[in-house]
PDB file of C-alpha atoms and ligand atoms in Angstrom:
ATOM      1  CA  MET Q 202      90.219  33.660 -41.631  1.00 45.00           C
ATOM      2  CA  SER Q 203      93.516  35.328 -40.951  1.00 47.00           C
ATOM      3  CA  ASP Q 204      94.501  38.344 -42.990  1.00 52.00           C
ATOM      4  CA  PRO Q 205      97.677  37.391 -44.852  1.00 51.00           C
ATOM      5  CA  ALA Q 206      98.798  41.006 -44.695  1.00 54.00           C
ATOM      6  CA  SER Q 207      98.979  40.757 -40.912  1.00 63.00           C
ATOM      7  CA  LEU Q 208     101.444  37.844 -40.850  1.00 85.00           C
ATOM      8  CA  ASP Q 209     104.595  39.068 -39.174  1.00 89.00           C
ATOM      9  CA  PHE Q 210     106.240  35.788 -38.046  1.00 96.00           C
ATOM     10  CA  HIS Q 211     107.254  37.448 -34.774  1.00 94.00           C
ATOM     11  CA  ASP Q 212     105.961  34.624 -32.553  1.00 97.00           C
ATOM     12  CA  VAL Q 213     109.147  32.542 -32.806  1.00 98.00           C
ATOM     13  CA  ARG Q 214     109.140  29.571 -30.408  1.00 98.00           C
ATOM     14  CA  ARG Q 215     112.596  28.151 -29.825  1.00 98.00           C
ATOM     15  CA  PHE Q 216     113.486  24.645 -28.697  1.00 98.00           C
ATOM     16  CA  ASP Q 217     116.875  23.196 -27.708  1.00 98.00           C
ATOM     17  CA  SER Q 218     115.517  19.802 -28.672  1.00 98.00           C
ATOM     18  CA  ILE Q 219     112.177  18.611 -29.985  1.00 98.00           C
ATOM     19  CA  ASP Q 220     110.965  15.573 -31.921  1.00 98.00           C
ATOM     20  CA  SER Q 221     109.880  17.568 -34.992  1.00 98.00           C
ATOM     21  CA  THR Q 222     108.977  21.247 -35.436  1.00 98.00           C
ATOM     22  CA  ASN Q 223     106.381  20.183 -38.042  1.00 98.00           C
ATOM     23  CA  ARG Q 224     104.741  17.790 -35.592  1.00 98.00           C
ATOM     24  CA  TYR Q 225     104.691  20.527 -32.944  1.00 98.00           C
ATOM     25  CA  LEU Q 226     103.022  23.119 -35.160  1.00 98.00           C
ATOM     26  CA  LEU Q 227     100.448  20.655 -36.535  1.00 97.00           C
ATOM     27  CA  GLU Q 228      99.398  20.067 -32.946  1.00 96.00           C
ATOM     28  CA  GLU Q 229      99.364  23.801 -32.248  1.00 97.00           C
ATOM     29  CA  ALA Q 230      97.186  24.281 -35.348  1.00 96.00           C
ATOM     30  CA  ARG Q 231      94.697  21.747 -33.951  1.00 95.00           C
ATOM     31  CA  ALA Q 232      94.637  23.752 -30.729  1.00 95.00           C
ATOM     32  CA  GLY Q 233      93.821  26.924 -32.691  1.00 96.00           C
ATOM     33  CA  ALA Q 234      97.215  28.649 -32.990  1.00 97.00           C
ATOM     34  CA  PRO Q 235      97.122  31.560 -35.439  1.00 96.00           C
ATOM     35  CA  ALA Q 236      98.921  31.735 -38.770  1.00 97.00           C
ATOM     36  CA  GLY Q 237     102.419  33.139 -38.493  1.00 97.00           C
ATOM     37  CA  VAL Q 238     103.670  31.084 -35.532  1.00 98.00           C
ATOM     38  CA  VAL Q 239     107.249  29.863 -36.100  1.00 98.00           C
ATOM     39  CA  ALA Q 240     108.997  26.937 -34.388  1.00 98.00           C
ATOM     40  CA  VAL Q 241     112.799  26.742 -34.494  1.00 98.00           C
ATOM     41  CA  ALA Q 242     114.849  23.880 -33.052  1.00 98.00           C
ATOM     42  CA  ASP Q 243     118.528  23.420 -32.377  1.00 98.00           C
ATOM     43  CA  PHE Q 244     118.034  19.684 -32.681  1.00 98.00           C
ATOM     44  CA  GLN Q 245     115.285  17.287 -33.732  1.00 98.00           C
ATOM     45  CA  THR Q 246     115.077  13.730 -32.421  1.00 98.00           C
ATOM     46  CA  ALA Q 247     112.648  12.713 -35.197  1.00 98.00           C
ATOM     47  CA  GLY Q 248     113.112  15.283 -37.973  1.00 98.00           C
ATOM     48  CA  ARG Q 249     111.011  14.159 -40.877  1.00 98.00           C
ATOM     49  CA  GLY Q 250     111.223  14.317 -44.637  1.00 97.00           C
ATOM     50  CA  ARG Q 251     108.553  13.313 -47.123  1.00 93.00           C
ATOM     51  CA  LEU Q 252     107.119   9.808 -47.490  1.00 89.00           C
ATOM     52  CA  GLY Q 253     108.355   8.646 -44.089  1.00 92.00           C
ATOM     53  CA  ARG Q 254     111.967   9.650 -44.757  1.00 96.00           C
ATOM     54  CA  SER Q 255     114.065  11.350 -42.103  1.00 97.00           C
ATOM     55  CA  TRP Q 256     115.970  14.639 -41.979  1.00 98.00           C
ATOM     56  CA  GLU Q 257     119.484  14.614 -40.493  1.00 97.00           C
ATOM     57  CA  ALA Q 258     121.155  17.479 -38.655  1.00 98.00           C
ATOM     58  CA  PRO Q 259     123.452  17.458 -35.622  1.00 98.00           C
ATOM     59  CA  ALA Q 260     122.663  19.784 -32.709  1.00 98.00           C
ATOM     60  CA  GLY Q 261     123.347  23.495 -33.077  1.00 97.00           C
ATOM     61  CA  ALA Q 262     124.651  23.588 -36.645  1.00 98.00           C
ATOM     62  CA  ASN Q 263     121.743  24.034 -39.049  1.00 98.00           C
ATOM     63  CA  LEU Q 264     118.371  25.714 -39.331  1.00 98.00           C
ATOM     64  CA  LEU Q 265     115.387  23.536 -38.536  1.00 98.00           C
ATOM     65  CA  LEU Q 266     112.149  25.462 -38.582  1.00 98.00           C
ATOM     66  CA  SER Q 267     108.478  25.342 -39.395  1.00 98.00           C
ATOM     67  CA  VAL Q 268     105.859  28.002 -39.966  1.00 98.00           C
ATOM     68  CA  LEU Q 269     102.121  27.767 -39.561  1.00 98.00           C
ATOM     69  CA  LEU Q 270     100.147  29.191 -42.473  1.00 97.00           C
ATOM     70  CA  ARG Q 271      96.418  29.356 -43.010  1.00 96.00           C
ATOM     71  CA  PRO Q 272      96.375  30.423 -46.648  1.00 94.00           C
ATOM     72  CA  VAL Q 273      93.107  31.134 -48.381  1.00 92.00           C
ATOM     73  CA  LEU Q 274      93.731  29.758 -51.851  1.00 91.00           C
ATOM     74  CA  PRO Q 275      92.261  27.339 -54.389  1.00 92.00           C
ATOM     75  CA  ALA Q 276      92.992  23.674 -53.621  1.00 90.00           C
ATOM     76  CA  ASP Q 277      94.992  23.201 -56.820  1.00 92.00           C
ATOM     77  CA  GLU Q 278      97.349  26.041 -55.823  1.00 94.00           C
ATOM     78  CA  ARG Q 279      98.305  24.576 -52.428  1.00 93.00           C
ATOM     79  CA  TYR Q 280     101.802  23.746 -53.662  1.00 95.00           C
ATOM     80  CA  LEU Q 281     102.534  27.472 -53.602  1.00 96.00           C
ATOM     81  CA  ALA Q 282     102.636  27.319 -49.766  1.00 96.00           C
ATOM     82  CA  THR Q 283     105.708  25.081 -50.103  1.00 96.00           C
ATOM     83  CA  ALA Q 284     107.052  27.429 -52.757  1.00 97.00           C
ATOM     84  CA  ALA Q 285     106.645  30.475 -50.457  1.00 97.00           C
ATOM     85  CA  VAL Q 286     109.073  28.979 -47.955  1.00 98.00           C
ATOM     86  CA  ALA Q 287     111.466  27.709 -50.632  1.00 97.00           C
ATOM     87  CA  LEU Q 288     111.553  31.174 -52.247  1.00 97.00           C
ATOM     88  CA  ALA Q 289     112.113  32.842 -48.856  1.00 97.00           C
ATOM     89  CA  ALA Q 290     115.004  30.461 -48.183  1.00 97.00           C
ATOM     90  CA  LEU Q 291     116.431  31.255 -51.591  1.00 95.00           C
ATOM     91  CA  ASP Q 292     116.227  34.981 -50.820  1.00 95.00           C
ATOM     92  CA  ALA Q 293     117.876  34.345 -47.444  1.00 95.00           C
ATOM     93  CA  THR Q 294     120.819  32.478 -48.936  1.00 94.00           C
ATOM     94  CA  GLY Q 295     121.260  34.634 -52.035  1.00 84.00           C
ATOM     95  CA  ALA Q 296     123.340  37.221 -50.185  1.00 75.00           C
ATOM     96  CA  LEU Q 297     126.037  34.709 -49.226  1.00 81.00           C
ATOM     97  CA  PRO Q 298     129.182  34.565 -51.345  1.00 73.00           C
ATOM     98  CA  ASP Q 299     129.012  31.730 -53.860  1.00 68.00           C
ATOM     99  CA  ALA Q 300     125.546  30.706 -52.721  1.00 70.00           C
ATOM    100  CA  GLY Q 301     123.957  32.618 -55.616  1.00 68.00           C
ATOM    101  CA  GLY Q 302     123.887  29.486 -57.749  1.00 87.00           C
ATOM    102  CA  ILE Q 303     121.342  27.808 -55.501  1.00 94.00           C
ATOM    103  CA  GLY Q 304     118.085  26.913 -57.202  1.00 96.00           C
ATOM    104  CA  ILE Q 305     114.888  25.014 -56.532  1.00 97.00           C
ATOM    105  CA  LYS Q 306     114.673  21.416 -57.606  1.00 97.00           C
ATOM    106  CA  TRP Q 307     110.980  20.818 -58.010  1.00 97.00           C
ATOM    107  CA  PRO Q 308     109.059  20.311 -55.823  1.00 96.00           C
ATOM    108  CA  ASN Q 309     110.793  20.800 -52.490  1.00 96.00           C
ATOM    109  CA  ASP Q 310     114.583  20.976 -52.537  1.00 97.00           C
ATOM    110  CA  LEU Q 311     117.120  23.773 -52.655  1.00 97.00           C
ATOM    111  CA  VAL Q 312     120.154  22.536 -54.545  1.00 97.00           C
ATOM    112  CA  ASP Q 313     123.549  23.893 -55.560  1.00 95.00           C
ATOM    113  CA  ARG Q 314     124.796  24.027 -59.156  1.00 92.00           C
ATOM    114  CA  GLY Q 315     125.915  20.392 -58.877  1.00 93.00           C
ATOM    115  CA  GLY Q 316     122.474  19.256 -57.728  1.00 95.00           C
ATOM    116  CA  ARG Q 317     123.526  18.669 -54.121  1.00 97.00           C
ATOM    117  CA  LYS Q 318     120.805  19.351 -51.578  1.00 97.00           C
ATOM    118  CA  VAL Q 319     121.226  22.456 -49.415  1.00 97.00           C
ATOM    119  CA  ALA Q 320     117.707  22.400 -47.965  1.00 98.00           C
ATOM    120  CA  GLY Q 321     114.498  20.406 -48.034  1.00 98.00           C
ATOM    121  CA  VAL Q 322     110.930  21.596 -47.510  1.00 98.00           C
ATOM    122  CA  LEU Q 323     108.087  19.540 -46.074  1.00 98.00           C
ATOM    123  CA  ALA Q 324     104.507  20.871 -46.127  1.00 97.00           C
ATOM    124  CA  GLU Q 325     101.962  19.009 -44.064  1.00 97.00           C
ATOM    125  CA  ALA Q 326      98.239  19.531 -43.579  1.00 95.00           C
ATOM    126  CA  ASP Q 327      95.303  17.519 -42.344  1.00 86.00           C
ATOM    127  CA  LEU Q 328      93.064  17.822 -45.379  1.00 84.00           C
ATOM    128  CA  THR Q 329      90.106  16.172 -43.658  1.00 84.00           C
ATOM    129  CA  ALA Q 330      90.296  18.339 -40.545  1.00 85.00           C
ATOM    130  CA  ASN Q 331      87.266  20.076 -39.108  1.00 88.00           C
ATOM    131  CA  GLY Q 332      87.713  22.773 -36.521  1.00 90.00           C
ATOM    132  CA  PRO Q 333      90.859  24.786 -35.878  1.00 91.00           C
ATOM    133  CA  ALA Q 334      93.162  22.691 -38.072  1.00 91.00           C
ATOM    134  CA  GLU Q 335      90.962  23.178 -41.146  1.00 93.00           C
ATOM    135  CA  GLY Q 336      92.907  25.135 -43.766  1.00 92.00           C
ATOM    136  CA  ALA Q 337      96.129  25.049 -41.753  1.00 96.00           C
ATOM    137  CA  VAL Q 338      99.362  24.165 -43.513  1.00 97.00           C
ATOM    138  CA  VAL Q 339     102.630  23.637 -41.671  1.00 98.00           C
ATOM    139  CA  VAL Q 340     105.655  24.220 -43.852  1.00 98.00           C
ATOM    140  CA  GLY Q 341     108.962  23.030 -42.429  1.00 98.00           C
ATOM    141  CA  ILE Q 342     112.414  23.550 -43.821  1.00 98.00           C
ATOM    142  CA  GLY Q 343     115.775  22.144 -42.902  1.00 98.00           C
ATOM    143  CA  ILE Q 344     118.690  24.221 -44.198  1.00 98.00           C
ATOM    144  CA  ASN Q 345     122.245  22.896 -44.066  1.00 98.00           C
ATOM    145  CA  VAL Q 346     123.922  26.016 -42.721  1.00 98.00           C
ATOM    146  CA  ASN Q 347     127.154  24.866 -41.022  1.00 98.00           C
ATOM    147  CA  TRP Q 348     126.800  21.089 -41.279  1.00 98.00           C
ATOM    148  CA  PRO Q 349     128.400  19.381 -43.083  1.00 98.00           C
ATOM    149  CA  ALA Q 350     131.594  21.422 -42.629  1.00 98.00           C
ATOM    150  CA  SER Q 351     133.143  18.999 -45.100  1.00 97.00           C
ATOM    151  CA  ASP Q 352     132.075  15.810 -46.858  1.00 97.00           C
ATOM    152  CA  ALA Q 353     133.885  13.849 -44.119  1.00 97.00           C
ATOM    153  CA  ASP Q 354     131.009  14.779 -41.759  1.00 97.00           C
ATOM    154  CA  LEU Q 355     128.404  13.083 -43.934  1.00 97.00           C
ATOM    155  CA  PRO Q 356     127.097   9.527 -43.735  1.00 96.00           C
ATOM    156  CA  PRO Q 357     128.168   7.702 -46.914  1.00 96.00           C
ATOM    157  CA  GLU Q 358     124.716   7.851 -48.483  1.00 96.00           C
ATOM    158  CA  LEU Q 359     124.703  11.667 -48.394  1.00 97.00           C
ATOM    159  CA  VAL Q 360     128.190  12.223 -49.844  1.00 97.00           C
ATOM    160  CA  GLY Q 361     127.682  13.995 -53.166  1.00 96.00           C
ATOM    161  CA  ALA Q 362     123.993  14.444 -52.330  1.00 97.00           C
ATOM    162  CA  ALA Q 363     124.160  17.045 -49.534  1.00 98.00           C
ATOM    163  CA  VAL Q 364     126.074  20.291 -49.122  1.00 97.00           C
ATOM    164  CA  SER Q 365     126.018  23.181 -46.633  1.00 97.00           C
ATOM    165  CA  LEU Q 366     126.043  26.953 -46.983  1.00 96.00           C
ATOM    166  CA  GLN Q 367     129.346  26.902 -45.097  1.00 96.00           C
ATOM    167  CA  GLN Q 368     130.884  24.640 -47.743  1.00 95.00           C
ATOM    168  CA  LEU Q 369     129.514  26.815 -50.546  1.00 94.00           C
ATOM    169  CA  SER Q 370     130.565  30.135 -49.079  1.00 92.00           C
ATOM    170  CA  GLY Q 371     133.904  29.019 -47.648  1.00 91.00           C
ATOM    171  CA  GLY Q 372     133.386  29.828 -43.966  1.00 93.00           C
ATOM    172  CA  PRO Q 373     130.995  29.607 -41.020  1.00 96.00           C
ATOM    173  CA  VAL Q 374     127.589  31.164 -41.674  1.00 96.00           C
ATOM    174  CA  ASP Q 375     125.503  33.059 -39.102  1.00 96.00           C
ATOM    175  CA  ARG Q 376     122.399  30.890 -38.594  1.00 97.00           C
ATOM    176  CA  GLU Q 377     120.428  33.633 -36.906  1.00 97.00           C
ATOM    177  CA  ALA Q 378     121.057  36.070 -39.778  1.00 96.00           C
ATOM    178  CA  VAL Q 379     119.821  33.474 -42.290  1.00 97.00           C
ATOM    179  CA  LEU Q 380     116.718  32.901 -40.147  1.00 98.00           C
ATOM    180  CA  GLN Q 381     115.924  36.613 -39.927  1.00 97.00           C
ATOM    181  CA  ARG Q 382     116.375  37.130 -43.680  1.00 97.00           C
ATOM    182  CA  LEU Q 383     114.157  34.112 -44.347  1.00 97.00           C
ATOM    183  CA  LEU Q 384     111.371  35.411 -42.102  1.00 98.00           C
ATOM    184  CA  ASP Q 385     111.640  38.913 -43.591  1.00 96.00           C
ATOM    185  CA  SER Q 386     111.297  37.542 -47.091  1.00 97.00           C
ATOM    186  CA  LEU Q 387     108.526  35.152 -46.049  1.00 97.00           C
ATOM    187  CA  ARG Q 388     106.432  38.133 -44.905  1.00 97.00           C
ATOM    188  CA  SER Q 389     106.118  39.274 -48.492  1.00 95.00           C
ATOM    189  CA  TRP Q 390     105.764  35.818 -50.092  1.00 96.00           C
ATOM    190  CA  ALA Q 391     103.062  34.877 -47.549  1.00 96.00           C
ATOM    191  CA  THR Q 392     101.198  38.041 -48.474  1.00 95.00           C
ATOM    192  CA  ASP Q 393     101.500  37.106 -52.150  1.00 95.00           C
ATOM    193  CA  LEU Q 394     100.137  33.652 -51.342  1.00 95.00           C
ATOM    194  CA  GLY Q 395      96.816  35.221 -50.360  1.00 93.00           C
ATOM    195  CA  HIS Q 396      96.220  37.023 -53.685  1.00 93.00           C
ATOM    196  CA  ALA Q 397      95.769  35.700 -57.235  1.00 94.00           C
ATOM    197  CA  ASP Q 398      98.218  38.217 -58.731  1.00 95.00           C
ATOM    198  CA  GLY Q 399     100.692  37.505 -55.927  1.00 95.00           C
ATOM    199  CA  ARG Q 400     100.491  33.788 -56.651  1.00 96.00           C
ATOM    200  CA  GLN Q 401     101.185  34.502 -60.307  1.00 94.00           C
ATOM    201  CA  ARG Q 402     104.256  36.458 -59.239  1.00 94.00           C
ATOM    202  CA  MET Q 403     105.363  33.488 -57.108  1.00 96.00           C
ATOM    203  CA  ALA Q 404     104.953  30.985 -59.919  1.00 95.00           C
ATOM    204  CA  ALA Q 405     106.893  33.257 -62.271  1.00 95.00           C
ATOM    205  CA  ARG Q 406     109.739  33.676 -59.787  1.00 95.00           C
ATOM    206  CA  LEU Q 407     109.748  29.956 -59.137  1.00 96.00           C
ATOM    207  CA  ALA Q 408     110.111  29.284 -62.855  1.00 96.00           C
ATOM    208  CA  THR Q 409     113.187  31.517 -63.076  1.00 95.00           C
ATOM    209  CA  ARG Q 410     114.901  29.638 -60.210  1.00 95.00           C
ATOM    210  CA  CYS Q 411     113.721  26.085 -60.900  1.00 97.00           C
ATOM    211  CA  THR Q 412     116.644  23.834 -61.855  1.00 96.00           C
ATOM    212  CA  THR Q 413     114.253  21.090 -62.965  1.00 97.00           C
ATOM    213  CA  ILE Q 414     113.079  23.017 -66.033  1.00 97.00           C
ATOM    214  CA  GLY Q 415     114.985  21.734 -69.027  1.00 96.00           C
ATOM    215  CA  ALA Q 416     116.216  18.645 -67.169  1.00 97.00           C
ATOM    216  CA  ARG Q 417     115.602  15.050 -68.132  1.00 97.00           C
ATOM    217  CA  VAL Q 418     113.506  13.662 -65.313  1.00 98.00           C
ATOM    218  CA  ARG Q 419     112.001  10.531 -63.895  1.00 97.00           C
ATOM    219  CA  VAL Q 420     108.837  11.369 -61.976  1.00 97.00           C
ATOM    220  CA  GLU Q 421     107.695   8.789 -59.483  1.00 94.00           C
ATOM    221  CA  LEU Q 422     103.936   8.918 -59.041  1.00 92.00           C
ATOM    222  CA  PRO Q 423     101.950   6.609 -56.746  1.00 89.00           C
ATOM    223  CA  ASP Q 424     101.012   4.222 -59.584  1.00 90.00           C
ATOM    224  CA  GLU Q 425     103.254   5.087 -62.515  1.00 92.00           C
ATOM    225  CA  VAL Q 426     106.634   6.453 -63.501  1.00 95.00           C
ATOM    226  CA  VAL Q 427     106.942   9.192 -66.119  1.00 96.00           C
ATOM    227  CA  VAL Q 428     110.281   9.717 -67.890  1.00 97.00           C
ATOM    228  CA  GLY Q 429     110.763  12.747 -70.082  1.00 97.00           C
ATOM    229  CA  THR Q 430     111.910  16.354 -70.212  1.00 97.00           C
ATOM    230  CA  ALA Q 431     110.609  19.007 -67.821  1.00 97.00           C
ATOM    231  CA  THR Q 432     109.486  21.921 -69.972  1.00 97.00           C
ATOM    232  CA  GLY Q 433     108.114  24.439 -67.478  1.00 97.00           C
ATOM    233  CA  LEU Q 434     105.721  25.208 -64.637  1.00 97.00           C
ATOM    234  CA  THR Q 435     102.034  26.046 -64.692  1.00 96.00           C
ATOM    235  CA  ALA Q 436     100.612  29.181 -63.053  1.00 93.00           C
ATOM    236  CA  SER Q 437      99.982  27.006 -59.976  1.00 94.00           C
ATOM    237  CA  GLY Q 438     103.632  25.954 -59.857  1.00 95.00           C
ATOM    238  CA  HIS Q 439     102.971  22.427 -61.121  1.00 97.00           C
ATOM    239  CA  LEU Q 440     105.591  20.737 -63.288  1.00 97.00           C
ATOM    240  CA  LEU Q 441     105.085  20.229 -67.022  1.00 98.00           C
ATOM    241  CA  VAL Q 442     106.784  17.149 -68.445  1.00 97.00           C
ATOM    242  CA  ASP Q 443     107.082  16.128 -72.078  1.00 96.00           C
ATOM    243  CA  PRO Q 444     107.184  12.309 -71.808  1.00 96.00           C
ATOM    244  CA  ASP Q 445     109.543  10.204 -73.891  1.00 93.00           C
ATOM    245  CA  GLU Q 446     106.711   7.854 -74.606  1.00 86.00           C
ATOM    246  CA  ALA Q 447     105.180   8.846 -77.918  1.00 77.00           C
ATOM    247  CA  ASP Q 448     101.562  10.014 -78.186  1.00 76.00           C
ATOM    248  CA  THR Q 449     101.012  10.803 -74.531  1.00 82.00           C
ATOM    249  CA  GLY Q 450     101.160  14.608 -74.688  1.00 92.00           C
ATOM    250  CA  ILE Q 451     102.502  17.023 -72.082  1.00 95.00           C
ATOM    251  CA  ARG Q 452     101.819  15.872 -68.513  1.00 96.00           C
ATOM    252  CA  THR Q 453     101.066  18.210 -65.601  1.00 96.00           C
ATOM    253  CA  ILE Q 454     102.613  16.850 -62.415  1.00 96.00           C
ATOM    254  CA  VAL Q 455     100.878  18.136 -59.285  1.00 95.00           C
ATOM    255  CA  ALA Q 456     102.932  16.164 -56.760  1.00 92.00           C
ATOM    256  CA  GLY Q 457     105.591  13.519 -57.055  1.00 89.00           C
ATOM    257  CA  ASP Q 458     109.177  12.571 -56.424  1.00 91.00           C
ATOM    258  CA  VAL Q 459     111.451  13.831 -59.192  1.00 96.00           C
ATOM    259  CA  VAL Q 460     114.868  12.449 -60.073  1.00 96.00           C
ATOM    260  CA  HIS Q 461     117.048  14.487 -62.417  1.00 95.00           C
ATOM    261  CA  LEU Q 462     118.539  12.127 -64.993  1.00 95.00           C
ATOM    262  CA  ARG Q 463     121.766  12.663 -66.818  1.00 80.00           C
ATOM    263  CA  PRO Q 464     121.222  13.319 -70.501  1.00 71.00           C
ATOM    264  CA  GLY Q 465     121.068   9.986 -72.302  1.00 56.00           C
ATOM    265  CA  PRO Q 466     124.065   8.767 -74.337  1.00 49.00           C
ATOM    266  CA  THR Q 467     124.179  10.286 -77.801  1.00 47.00           C
ATOM    267  CA  ARG Q 468     122.913   7.726 -80.240  1.00 43.00           C
ATOM    268  CA  GLN Q 469     125.590   6.439 -82.583  1.00 45.00           C
ATOM    269  CA  PRO Q 470     124.695   6.739 -86.245  1.00 43.00           C
ATOM    270  CA  PRO Q 471     123.997   3.320 -87.794  1.00 44.00           C
ATOM    271  CA  GLY Q 472     127.039   1.550 -89.158  1.00 43.00           C
ATOM    272  CA  THR Q 473     129.618   3.033 -86.746  1.00 39.00           C
TER     273      THR Q 473
HETATM  274  C1  BT5 Z 163     112.751  16.798 -47.359  1.00 60.24           C
HETATM  275  O1  BT5 Z 163     112.275  15.525 -47.481  1.00 60.24           O
HETATM  276  O2  BT5 Z 163     113.687  17.250 -47.984  1.00 60.24           O
HETATM  277  C2  BT5 Z 163     112.030  17.635 -46.317  1.00 60.24           C
HETATM  278  C3  BT5 Z 163     112.903  17.918 -45.122  1.00 60.24           C
HETATM  279  C4  BT5 Z 163     112.195  18.823 -44.146  1.00 60.24           C
HETATM  280  C5  BT5 Z 163     112.966  18.945 -42.859  1.00 60.24           C
HETATM  281  C6  BT5 Z 163     112.398  20.001 -41.969  1.00 60.24           C
HETATM  282  S1  BT5 Z 163     113.416  20.331 -40.587  1.00 60.24           S
HETATM  283  C7  BT5 Z 163     112.185  21.258 -39.838  1.00 60.24           C
HETATM  284  C8  BT5 Z 163     110.865  20.565 -40.132  1.00 60.24           C
HETATM  285  N1  BT5 Z 163     110.528  19.601 -39.109  1.00 60.24           N
HETATM  286  C9  BT5 Z 163     110.562  18.338 -39.575  1.00 60.24           C
HETATM  287  O3  BT5 Z 163     110.350  17.305 -38.911  1.00 60.24           O
HETATM  288  N2  BT5 Z 163     110.862  18.362 -40.897  1.00 60.24           N
HETATM  289  C10 BT5 Z 163     111.012  19.718 -41.389  1.00 60.24           C
HETATM  290  P1  BT5 Z 163     112.718  14.500 -48.621  1.00 60.24           P
HETATM  291  O4  BT5 Z 163     112.611  15.129 -49.960  1.00 60.24           O
HETATM  292  O5  BT5 Z 163     111.935  13.280 -48.336  1.00 60.24           O
HETATM  293  O6  BT5 Z 163     114.246  14.259 -48.346  1.00 60.24           O
HETATM  294  C11 BT5 Z 163     114.676  13.414 -47.306  1.00 60.24           C
HETATM  295  C12 BT5 Z 163     115.942  12.748 -47.791  1.00 60.24           C
HETATM  296  O7  BT5 Z 163     116.983  13.730 -47.901  1.00 60.24           O
HETATM  297  C13 BT5 Z 163     116.482  11.692 -46.831  1.00 60.24           C
HETATM  298  O8  BT5 Z 163     115.939  10.436 -47.110  1.00 60.24           O
HETATM  299  C14 BT5 Z 163     117.985  11.743 -47.095  1.00 60.24           C
HETATM  300  O9  BT5 Z 163     118.308  10.974 -48.235  1.00 60.24           O
HETATM  301  C15 BT5 Z 163     118.198  13.189 -47.471  1.00 60.24           C
HETATM  302  N3  BT5 Z 163     118.657  13.989 -46.330  1.00 60.24           N
HETATM  303  C16 BT5 Z 163     118.440  13.821 -45.000  1.00 60.24           C
HETATM  304  N4  BT5 Z 163     119.011  14.794 -44.291  1.00 60.24           N
HETATM  305  C17 BT5 Z 163     119.630  15.609 -45.189  1.00 60.24           C
HETATM  306  C18 BT5 Z 163     120.405  16.791 -45.079  1.00 60.24           C
HETATM  307  N5  BT5 Z 163     120.652  17.383 -43.919  1.00 60.24           N
HETATM  308  N6  BT5 Z 163     120.867  17.349 -46.229  1.00 60.24           N
HETATM  309  C19 BT5 Z 163     120.614  16.804 -47.444  1.00 60.24           C
HETATM  310  N7  BT5 Z 163     119.907  15.680 -47.603  1.00 60.24           N
HETATM  311  C20 BT5 Z 163     119.413  15.094 -46.488  1.00 60.24           C
END
């Protein structure tokens, strides 16, 4: 078991081009690489999102990185590994002018005040692994640092859905400085991940920066869809949803795709 306190994230492996930094580190985990290894790419030929989706970024503009963690934590608190990287990214962007309004859309996006995506996190693990990959979690994050420079750079489907730190702060942003701040902050969140009181601290911080709380949501689960109002997070960082459907009680969502809905139209009083 690795000691979380010893994670320094100093073993940063840089690639001009790679298929996916997550894929690379999962393979390194299988070969026994220690927790704390970081992979950073200038470009990915097969950058991946969740559920088979892809992650877009032109060469040399954005941050594309993954970290290898081997957290020792209860199975139902695994989401907090994703949260550690999201919180570190939030810390790293908080210093930029006008980027202070960035929050976490549960479970894995950093979004601006308008709900546009600034970054996405993808945690991957082989839960059936025996041997060196057992307990390993690779958490990747793509952060839109300097791309798009304007909405004209975006493919039509991302217009209004994606935004960069450069757009938010009004000028080019130093990618390397964001990376170093992220890794600095991750040192302390990764330490917290290894301790029950640290995980409580993470969940509490997450709750203060989670834009999903209070929103009307549609949660897409493998075999059902829940529509309701997100009311908070559990101590494990799971989402609490008060469903519209009567008599079903508060639901705890452990994993799922969440869409923020606009508040429904105000009901007209009868007779108007
Ligand atoms: C994610 O998936 O948001 C996780 C993205 C993780 C990317 C990092 S990069 C380093 C590491 N190595 C990898 O191979 N992956 C990780 P998801 O929630 O499924 O969102 C994917 C969706 O976001 C796509 O289907 C697009 O609609 C949208 N999208 C793609 N590129 C985007 C971008 N640059 N900015 C905003 N939205 C984007």
